[in-house]
Amino acid sequence: MEKLIHQVWWKALGVLLLIYVFTAGMLIPLKPGILTVTPGAGRTGTSVTLQIEGYNTHFKTAGDSMRCWLKLEEDKVIVAQQVVSQEEHLATATFLIPDYLPASDKACAMSIIVDNAVDGAIVRPSAIIITQDSIDPDMGRQVWKDASIDDLHRYDGMTFPFRNILYESIRNTYYHVSLWLAMMIIFIAAMVFSVRYLRNMYAPYDYWAKALTQVGLLLGILGLVTGAI
């Protein structure tokens, strides 16, 4: 332990890791995602035009590669009749909702999937609630033909995952998780030196256990702060 304390390589490595963590944690962008979809409700047998607000998206640049679906179940989807890119972060998609839903519920939540050659495929779960006037699952299964979503594009690049509600605060997991992982490792080391001190009564073991415990408590506090944020 004393030899390790006086060595320089691990200190330099620690500095380099900190530089990387702060640089990557702050500069790596979030993956494109969907912030809002309005309106949030519709009815069967009608045409609904949804306004899609994106985040870090490039709808305008994507041009004709824009595609959009409403997804009810694994194989029950509706493709948009028209997708219009108004701005880089704003697009509209028009859907014709069938007269019946293949479900016995009065209202069903549908996810929206947007795909283009620049942003790849992005999803907003439970984006719109569709209410059916008449419930007839058998009729709904006839009008909802099984369909699959094929040839989705992939976003190339290093990004943070996009998660609804979290948005930019998801960056905290870059620090929060690593802080508590380091805290656990340091507390384990403190426990080992505590046991060794109780067995041998060798004073340096007690000093190292105390120092490790103090550092572990600091990391634990920082982990609580970043988690709360």
Short mmCIF file of N, CA and C in Angstrom, two decimals, residues 60-184:
data_model
loop_
_atom_site.label_atom_id
_atom_site.label_comp_id
_atom_site.label_asym_id
_atom_site.label_seq_id
_atom_site.Cartn_x
_atom_site.Cartn_y
_atom_site.Cartn_z
N LYS A 60 -35.96 18.56 -41.42
CA LYS A 60 -35.90 19.30 -42.68
C LYS A 60 -34.78 18.75 -43.57
N THR A 61 -33.65 18.47 -42.95
CA THR A 61 -32.52 17.93 -43.71
C THR A 61 -32.83 16.55 -44.26
N ALA A 62 -33.59 15.75 -43.50
CA ALA A 62 -33.90 14.39 -43.92
C ALA A 62 -34.75 14.35 -45.18
N GLY A 63 -35.57 15.38 -45.39
CA GLY A 63 -36.35 15.49 -46.62
C GLY A 63 -37.29 14.32 -46.87
N ASP A 64 -37.18 13.72 -48.06
CA ASP A 64 -38.10 12.67 -48.47
C ASP A 64 -37.91 11.35 -47.74
N SER A 65 -36.85 11.23 -46.95
CA SER A 65 -36.64 9.97 -46.22
C SER A 65 -37.49 9.86 -44.96
N MET A 66 -38.24 10.91 -44.64
CA MET A 66 -39.09 10.91 -43.44
C MET A 66 -40.23 9.91 -43.58
N ARG A 67 -40.35 9.04 -42.58
CA ARG A 67 -41.48 8.10 -42.51
C ARG A 67 -42.02 8.09 -41.09
N CYS A 68 -43.31 7.72 -40.94
CA CYS A 68 -43.93 7.79 -39.62
C CYS A 68 -45.01 6.72 -39.51
N TRP A 69 -45.09 6.11 -38.32
CA TRP A 69 -46.10 5.08 -38.05
C TRP A 69 -46.74 5.32 -36.67
N LEU A 70 -48.00 4.88 -36.54
CA LEU A 70 -48.63 4.72 -35.24
C LEU A 70 -48.67 3.23 -34.94
N LYS A 71 -48.22 2.85 -33.77
CA LYS A 71 -48.10 1.43 -33.42
C LYS A 71 -49.02 1.11 -32.25
N LEU A 72 -49.94 0.17 -32.46
CA LEU A 72 -50.86 -0.25 -31.42
C LEU A 72 -50.35 -1.49 -30.71
N GLU A 73 -50.01 -2.50 -31.49
CA GLU A 73 -49.46 -3.73 -30.95
C GLU A 73 -48.22 -4.08 -31.74
N GLU A 74 -47.67 -5.27 -31.44
CA GLU A 74 -46.42 -5.68 -32.09
C GLU A 74 -46.53 -5.66 -33.61
N ASP A 75 -47.68 -6.11 -34.12
CA ASP A 75 -47.84 -6.18 -35.58
C ASP A 75 -49.02 -5.37 -36.08
N LYS A 76 -49.52 -4.44 -35.28
CA LYS A 76 -50.64 -3.59 -35.67
C LYS A 76 -50.16 -2.15 -35.76
N VAL A 77 -49.92 -1.69 -36.98
CA VAL A 77 -49.40 -0.34 -37.18
C VAL A 77 -50.17 0.35 -38.30
N ILE A 78 -50.15 1.69 -38.27
CA ILE A 78 -50.70 2.51 -39.34
C ILE A 78 -49.57 3.38 -39.88
N VAL A 79 -49.40 3.41 -41.17
CA VAL A 79 -48.40 4.27 -41.77
C VAL A 79 -49.02 5.62 -42.09
N ALA A 80 -48.26 6.67 -41.90
CA ALA A 80 -48.77 8.01 -42.16
C ALA A 80 -49.02 8.20 -43.65
N GLN A 81 -50.16 8.82 -43.97
CA GLN A 81 -50.47 9.12 -45.37
C GLN A 81 -49.60 10.25 -45.90
N GLN A 82 -49.22 11.15 -45.01
CA GLN A 82 -48.39 12.28 -45.42
C GLN A 82 -47.54 12.74 -44.25
N VAL A 83 -46.27 13.00 -44.52
CA VAL A 83 -45.34 13.54 -43.52
C VAL A 83 -44.72 14.80 -44.10
N VAL A 84 -44.84 15.90 -43.37
CA VAL A 84 -44.32 17.19 -43.84
C VAL A 84 -43.31 17.71 -42.82
N SER A 85 -42.09 17.95 -43.27
CA SER A 85 -41.05 18.51 -42.41
C SER A 85 -41.11 20.02 -42.49
N GLN A 86 -41.54 20.66 -41.41
CA GLN A 86 -41.67 22.11 -41.38
C GLN A 86 -40.37 22.79 -40.97
N GLU A 87 -39.74 22.24 -39.94
CA GLU A 87 -38.45 22.75 -39.48
C GLU A 87 -37.61 21.54 -39.07
N GLU A 88 -36.37 21.80 -38.68
CA GLU A 88 -35.50 20.70 -38.27
C GLU A 88 -36.07 19.95 -37.06
N HIS A 89 -36.78 20.65 -36.20
CA HIS A 89 -37.32 20.03 -34.99
C HIS A 89 -38.85 19.97 -35.00
N LEU A 90 -39.44 20.17 -36.15
CA LEU A 90 -40.90 20.18 -36.21
C LEU A 90 -41.38 19.55 -37.51
N ALA A 91 -42.33 18.60 -37.37
CA ALA A 91 -42.91 17.92 -38.53
C ALA A 91 -44.36 17.58 -38.22
N THR A 92 -45.15 17.37 -39.27
CA THR A 92 -46.53 16.92 -39.10
C THR A 92 -46.72 15.61 -39.85
N ALA A 93 -47.56 14.75 -39.28
CA ALA A 93 -47.87 13.46 -39.90
C ALA A 93 -49.38 13.26 -39.86
N THR A 94 -49.96 12.90 -40.98
CA THR A 94 -51.41 12.71 -41.09
C THR A 94 -51.72 11.23 -41.18
N PHE A 95 -52.64 10.77 -40.32
CA PHE A 95 -53.04 9.36 -40.26
C PHE A 95 -54.54 9.24 -40.44
N LEU A 96 -54.97 8.20 -41.11
CA LEU A 96 -56.38 7.85 -41.22
C LEU A 96 -56.64 6.70 -40.26
N ILE A 97 -57.39 6.98 -39.19
CA ILE A 97 -57.65 5.98 -38.17
C ILE A 97 -58.83 5.11 -38.61
N PRO A 98 -58.68 3.77 -38.65
CA PRO A 98 -59.80 2.90 -39.02
C PRO A 98 -61.00 3.06 -38.09
N ASP A 99 -62.15 2.54 -38.51
CA ASP A 99 -63.40 2.70 -37.74
C ASP A 99 -63.40 1.88 -36.46
N TYR A 100 -62.60 0.84 -36.41
CA TYR A 100 -62.57 -0.02 -35.22
C TYR A 100 -61.13 -0.29 -34.82
N LEU A 101 -60.96 -0.62 -33.55
CA LEU A 101 -59.66 -1.02 -33.03
C LEU A 101 -59.69 -2.52 -32.73
N PRO A 102 -58.57 -3.22 -32.91
CA PRO A 102 -58.52 -4.65 -32.60
C PRO A 102 -58.35 -4.90 -31.11
N ALA A 103 -59.18 -4.25 -30.30
CA ALA A 103 -59.08 -4.35 -28.85
C ALA A 103 -60.46 -4.14 -28.24
N SER A 104 -60.65 -4.66 -27.05
CA SER A 104 -61.94 -4.54 -26.37
C SER A 104 -62.00 -3.31 -25.47
N ASP A 105 -60.93 -2.56 -25.40
CA ASP A 105 -60.90 -1.36 -24.58
C ASP A 105 -61.53 -0.19 -25.34
N LYS A 106 -62.15 0.70 -24.59
CA LYS A 106 -62.75 1.89 -25.19
C LYS A 106 -61.69 2.81 -25.78
N ALA A 107 -60.57 2.91 -25.09
CA ALA A 107 -59.48 3.78 -25.54
C ALA A 107 -58.17 3.01 -25.49
N CYS A 108 -57.31 3.25 -26.46
CA CYS A 108 -56.02 2.58 -26.54
C CYS A 108 -54.92 3.61 -26.77
N ALA A 109 -53.80 3.40 -26.11
CA ALA A 109 -52.63 4.27 -26.29
C ALA A 109 -51.79 3.74 -27.44
N MET A 110 -51.33 4.63 -28.29
CA MET A 110 -50.50 4.25 -29.43
C MET A 110 -49.17 4.98 -29.36
N SER A 111 -48.13 4.27 -29.72
CA SER A 111 -46.81 4.87 -29.81
C SER A 111 -46.59 5.40 -31.22
N ILE A 112 -45.77 6.42 -31.35
CA ILE A 112 -45.43 6.95 -32.66
C ILE A 112 -43.97 6.67 -32.95
N ILE A 113 -43.69 6.25 -34.16
CA ILE A 113 -42.34 5.95 -34.60
C ILE A 113 -42.02 6.84 -35.80
N VAL A 114 -40.92 7.56 -35.70
CA VAL A 114 -40.46 8.42 -36.78
C VAL A 114 -39.10 7.92 -37.23
N ASP A 115 -38.93 7.81 -38.54
CA ASP A 115 -37.67 7.30 -39.08
C ASP A 115 -37.22 8.17 -40.24
N ASN A 116 -35.93 8.46 -40.27
CA ASN A 116 -35.36 9.15 -41.43
C ASN A 116 -33.89 8.80 -41.55
N ALA A 117 -33.29 9.18 -42.65
CA ALA A 117 -31.93 8.77 -42.96
C ALA A 117 -30.88 9.48 -42.11
N VAL A 118 -31.25 10.60 -41.47
CA VAL A 118 -30.29 11.37 -40.68
C VAL A 118 -30.35 11.00 -39.20
N ASP A 119 -31.55 10.99 -38.64
CA ASP A 119 -31.71 10.76 -37.20
C ASP A 119 -31.89 9.28 -36.84
N GLY A 120 -32.14 8.43 -37.82
CA GLY A 120 -32.47 7.06 -37.52
C GLY A 120 -33.91 6.93 -37.05
N ALA A 121 -34.21 5.87 -36.33
CA ALA A 121 -35.56 5.62 -35.84
C ALA A 121 -35.69 6.14 -34.41
N ILE A 122 -36.73 6.93 -34.14
CA ILE A 122 -37.00 7.45 -32.80
C ILE A 122 -38.45 7.15 -32.43
N VAL A 123 -38.70 6.94 -31.14
CA VAL A 123 -40.00 6.47 -30.68
C VAL A 123 -40.49 7.35 -29.53
N ARG A 124 -41.79 7.59 -29.51
CA ARG A 124 -42.46 8.24 -28.37
C ARG A 124 -43.55 7.29 -27.90
N PRO A 125 -43.34 6.58 -26.78
CA PRO A 125 -44.36 5.65 -26.28
C PRO A 125 -45.63 6.38 -25.85
N SER A 126 -46.77 5.72 -26.07
CA SER A 126 -48.07 6.26 -25.64
C SER A 126 -48.23 7.72 -26.06
N ALA A 127 -47.96 7.99 -27.32
CA ALA A 127 -47.98 9.37 -27.82
C ALA A 127 -49.39 9.91 -27.98
N ILE A 128 -50.36 9.03 -28.29
CA ILE A 128 -51.72 9.49 -28.55
C ILE A 128 -52.70 8.43 -28.06
N ILE A 129 -53.83 8.88 -27.51
CA ILE A 129 -54.91 7.99 -27.07
C ILE A 129 -56.01 8.01 -28.12
N ILE A 130 -56.33 6.85 -28.68
CA ILE A 130 -57.39 6.73 -29.67
C ILE A 130 -58.62 6.11 -29.01
N THR A 131 -59.76 6.79 -29.11
CA THR A 131 -61.02 6.31 -28.54
C THR A 131 -61.90 5.79 -29.67
N GLN A 132 -62.48 4.62 -29.47
CA GLN A 132 -63.37 4.05 -30.48
C GLN A 132 -64.82 4.20 -30.05
N ASP A 133 -65.67 4.59 -31.00
CA ASP A 133 -67.08 4.80 -30.70
C ASP A 133 -67.81 3.48 -30.51
N SER A 134 -67.48 2.47 -31.31
CA SER A 134 -68.11 1.15 -31.21
C SER A 134 -67.02 0.11 -31.02
N ILE A 135 -67.22 -0.76 -30.03
CA ILE A 135 -66.22 -1.78 -29.73
C ILE A 135 -66.57 -3.08 -30.46
N ASP A 136 -65.69 -3.49 -31.34
CA ASP A 136 -65.86 -4.74 -32.08
C ASP A 136 -64.47 -5.26 -32.45
N PRO A 137 -63.81 -5.99 -31.53
CA PRO A 137 -62.44 -6.46 -31.79
C PRO A 137 -62.31 -7.28 -33.06
N ASP A 138 -63.33 -8.11 -33.37
CA ASP A 138 -63.25 -8.93 -34.58
C ASP A 138 -63.21 -8.05 -35.83
N MET A 139 -64.07 -7.04 -35.87
CA MET A 139 -64.07 -6.12 -36.99
C MET A 139 -62.75 -5.34 -37.04
N GLY A 140 -62.25 -5.00 -35.86
CA GLY A 140 -60.98 -4.28 -35.80
C GLY A 140 -59.84 -5.10 -36.35
N ARG A 141 -59.84 -6.42 -36.07
CA ARG A 141 -58.77 -7.26 -36.60
C ARG A 141 -58.86 -7.40 -38.12
N GLN A 142 -60.04 -7.21 -38.68
CA GLN A 142 -60.19 -7.28 -40.13
C GLN A 142 -59.66 -6.02 -40.82
N VAL A 143 -59.90 -4.87 -40.20
CA VAL A 143 -59.47 -3.62 -40.84
C VAL A 143 -58.02 -3.27 -40.50
N TRP A 144 -57.52 -3.81 -39.38
CA TRP A 144 -56.11 -3.61 -39.04
C TRP A 144 -55.31 -4.78 -39.60
N LYS A 145 -54.76 -4.61 -40.74
CA LYS A 145 -53.96 -5.66 -41.35
C LYS A 145 -52.60 -5.75 -40.64
N ASP A 146 -52.13 -6.99 -40.49
CA ASP A 146 -50.81 -7.17 -39.90
C ASP A 146 -49.76 -6.49 -40.79
N ALA A 147 -48.90 -5.75 -40.16
CA ALA A 147 -47.87 -5.04 -40.91
C ALA A 147 -46.58 -5.02 -40.10
N SER A 148 -45.50 -4.83 -40.76
CA SER A 148 -44.21 -4.75 -40.10
C SER A 148 -43.50 -3.46 -40.51
N ILE A 149 -42.65 -3.01 -39.64
CA ILE A 149 -41.87 -1.81 -39.91
C ILE A 149 -40.47 -2.26 -40.30
N ASP A 150 -40.14 -2.13 -41.57
CA ASP A 150 -38.87 -2.65 -42.08
C ASP A 150 -37.94 -1.52 -42.52
N ASP A 151 -36.68 -1.91 -42.69
CA ASP A 151 -35.66 -1.01 -43.25
C ASP A 151 -35.52 0.30 -42.48
N LEU A 152 -35.54 0.18 -41.16
CA LEU A 152 -35.35 1.38 -40.35
C LEU A 152 -33.89 1.85 -40.45
N HIS A 153 -33.71 3.14 -40.41
CA HIS A 153 -32.36 3.69 -40.47
C HIS A 153 -31.72 3.67 -39.08
N ARG A 154 -30.42 3.73 -39.07
CA ARG A 154 -29.67 3.75 -37.82
C ARG A 154 -28.89 5.05 -37.70
N TYR A 155 -28.91 5.60 -36.49
CA TYR A 155 -28.14 6.83 -36.24
C TYR A 155 -26.69 6.46 -35.99
N ASP A 156 -25.80 7.04 -36.76
CA ASP A 156 -24.37 6.78 -36.59
C ASP A 156 -23.76 7.89 -35.76
N GLY A 157 -23.12 7.49 -34.68
CA GLY A 157 -22.48 8.49 -33.83
C GLY A 157 -22.61 8.11 -32.36
N MET A 158 -21.77 8.68 -31.54
CA MET A 158 -21.77 8.42 -30.11
C MET A 158 -22.70 9.41 -29.42
N THR A 159 -23.69 8.92 -28.69
CA THR A 159 -24.67 9.79 -28.05
C THR A 159 -25.06 9.24 -26.69
N PHE A 160 -25.66 10.11 -25.87
CA PHE A 160 -26.37 9.66 -24.69
C PHE A 160 -27.76 9.18 -25.13
N PRO A 161 -28.33 8.19 -24.46
CA PRO A 161 -29.68 7.77 -24.82
C PRO A 161 -30.69 8.86 -24.50
N PHE A 162 -31.71 8.99 -25.34
CA PHE A 162 -32.79 9.96 -25.11
C PHE A 162 -33.88 9.27 -24.31
N ARG A 163 -34.26 9.85 -23.18
CA ARG A 163 -35.32 9.29 -22.34
C ARG A 163 -36.31 10.40 -22.00
N ASN A 164 -37.59 10.11 -22.18
CA ASN A 164 -38.61 11.10 -21.86
C ASN A 164 -38.51 11.50 -20.39
N ILE A 165 -38.81 12.73 -20.11
CA ILE A 165 -38.79 13.34 -18.78
C ILE A 165 -37.36 13.68 -18.36
N LEU A 166 -36.41 12.74 -18.53
CA LEU A 166 -35.04 13.00 -18.10
C LEU A 166 -34.34 14.04 -18.98
N TYR A 167 -34.45 13.86 -20.31
CA TYR A 167 -33.80 14.76 -21.25
C TYR A 167 -32.32 14.95 -20.90
N GLU A 168 -31.88 16.21 -20.78
CA GLU A 168 -30.45 16.46 -20.56
C GLU A 168 -29.96 15.98 -19.19
N SER A 169 -30.87 15.87 -18.22
CA SER A 169 -30.43 15.43 -16.89
C SER A 169 -29.99 13.98 -16.87
N ILE A 170 -30.19 13.25 -17.98
CA ILE A 170 -29.69 11.87 -18.04
C ILE A 170 -28.16 11.86 -17.96
N ARG A 171 -27.53 12.99 -18.23
CA ARG A 171 -26.07 13.08 -18.11
C ARG A 171 -25.61 12.78 -16.69
N ASN A 172 -26.47 13.01 -15.71
CA ASN A 172 -26.09 12.75 -14.32
C ASN A 172 -25.75 11.29 -14.08
N THR A 173 -26.34 10.38 -14.86
CA THR A 173 -26.01 8.96 -14.66
C THR A 173 -24.55 8.70 -14.99
N TYR A 174 -23.97 9.55 -15.82
CA TYR A 174 -22.55 9.42 -16.17
C TYR A 174 -21.68 9.63 -14.93
N TYR A 175 -22.16 10.44 -14.00
CA TYR A 175 -21.43 10.73 -12.77
C TYR A 175 -22.01 9.96 -11.58
N HIS A 176 -23.32 9.97 -11.47
CA HIS A 176 -24.00 9.36 -10.33
C HIS A 176 -23.63 7.88 -10.16
N VAL A 177 -23.72 7.12 -11.24
CA VAL A 177 -23.45 5.68 -11.17
C VAL A 177 -21.98 5.41 -10.88
N SER A 178 -21.08 6.13 -11.57
CA SER A 178 -19.65 5.90 -11.36
C SER A 178 -19.20 6.31 -9.95
N LEU A 179 -19.81 7.38 -9.42
CA LEU A 179 -19.47 7.80 -8.06
C LEU A 179 -19.81 6.73 -7.04
N TRP A 180 -20.99 6.15 -7.16
CA TRP A 180 -21.38 5.13 -6.19
C TRP A 180 -20.63 3.82 -6.42
N LEU A 181 -20.27 3.52 -7.65
CA LEU A 181 -19.46 2.33 -7.90
C LEU A 181 -18.09 2.49 -7.24
N ALA A 182 -17.48 3.67 -7.42
CA ALA A 182 -16.20 3.94 -6.77
C ALA A 182 -16.35 3.90 -5.25
N MET A 183 -17.46 4.44 -4.73
CA MET A 183 -17.71 4.42 -3.29
C MET A 183 -17.75 2.99 -2.75
N MET A 184 -18.43 2.10 -3.46
CA MET A 184 -18.53 0.71 -3.01
C MET A 184 -17.17 0.03 -2.98
#
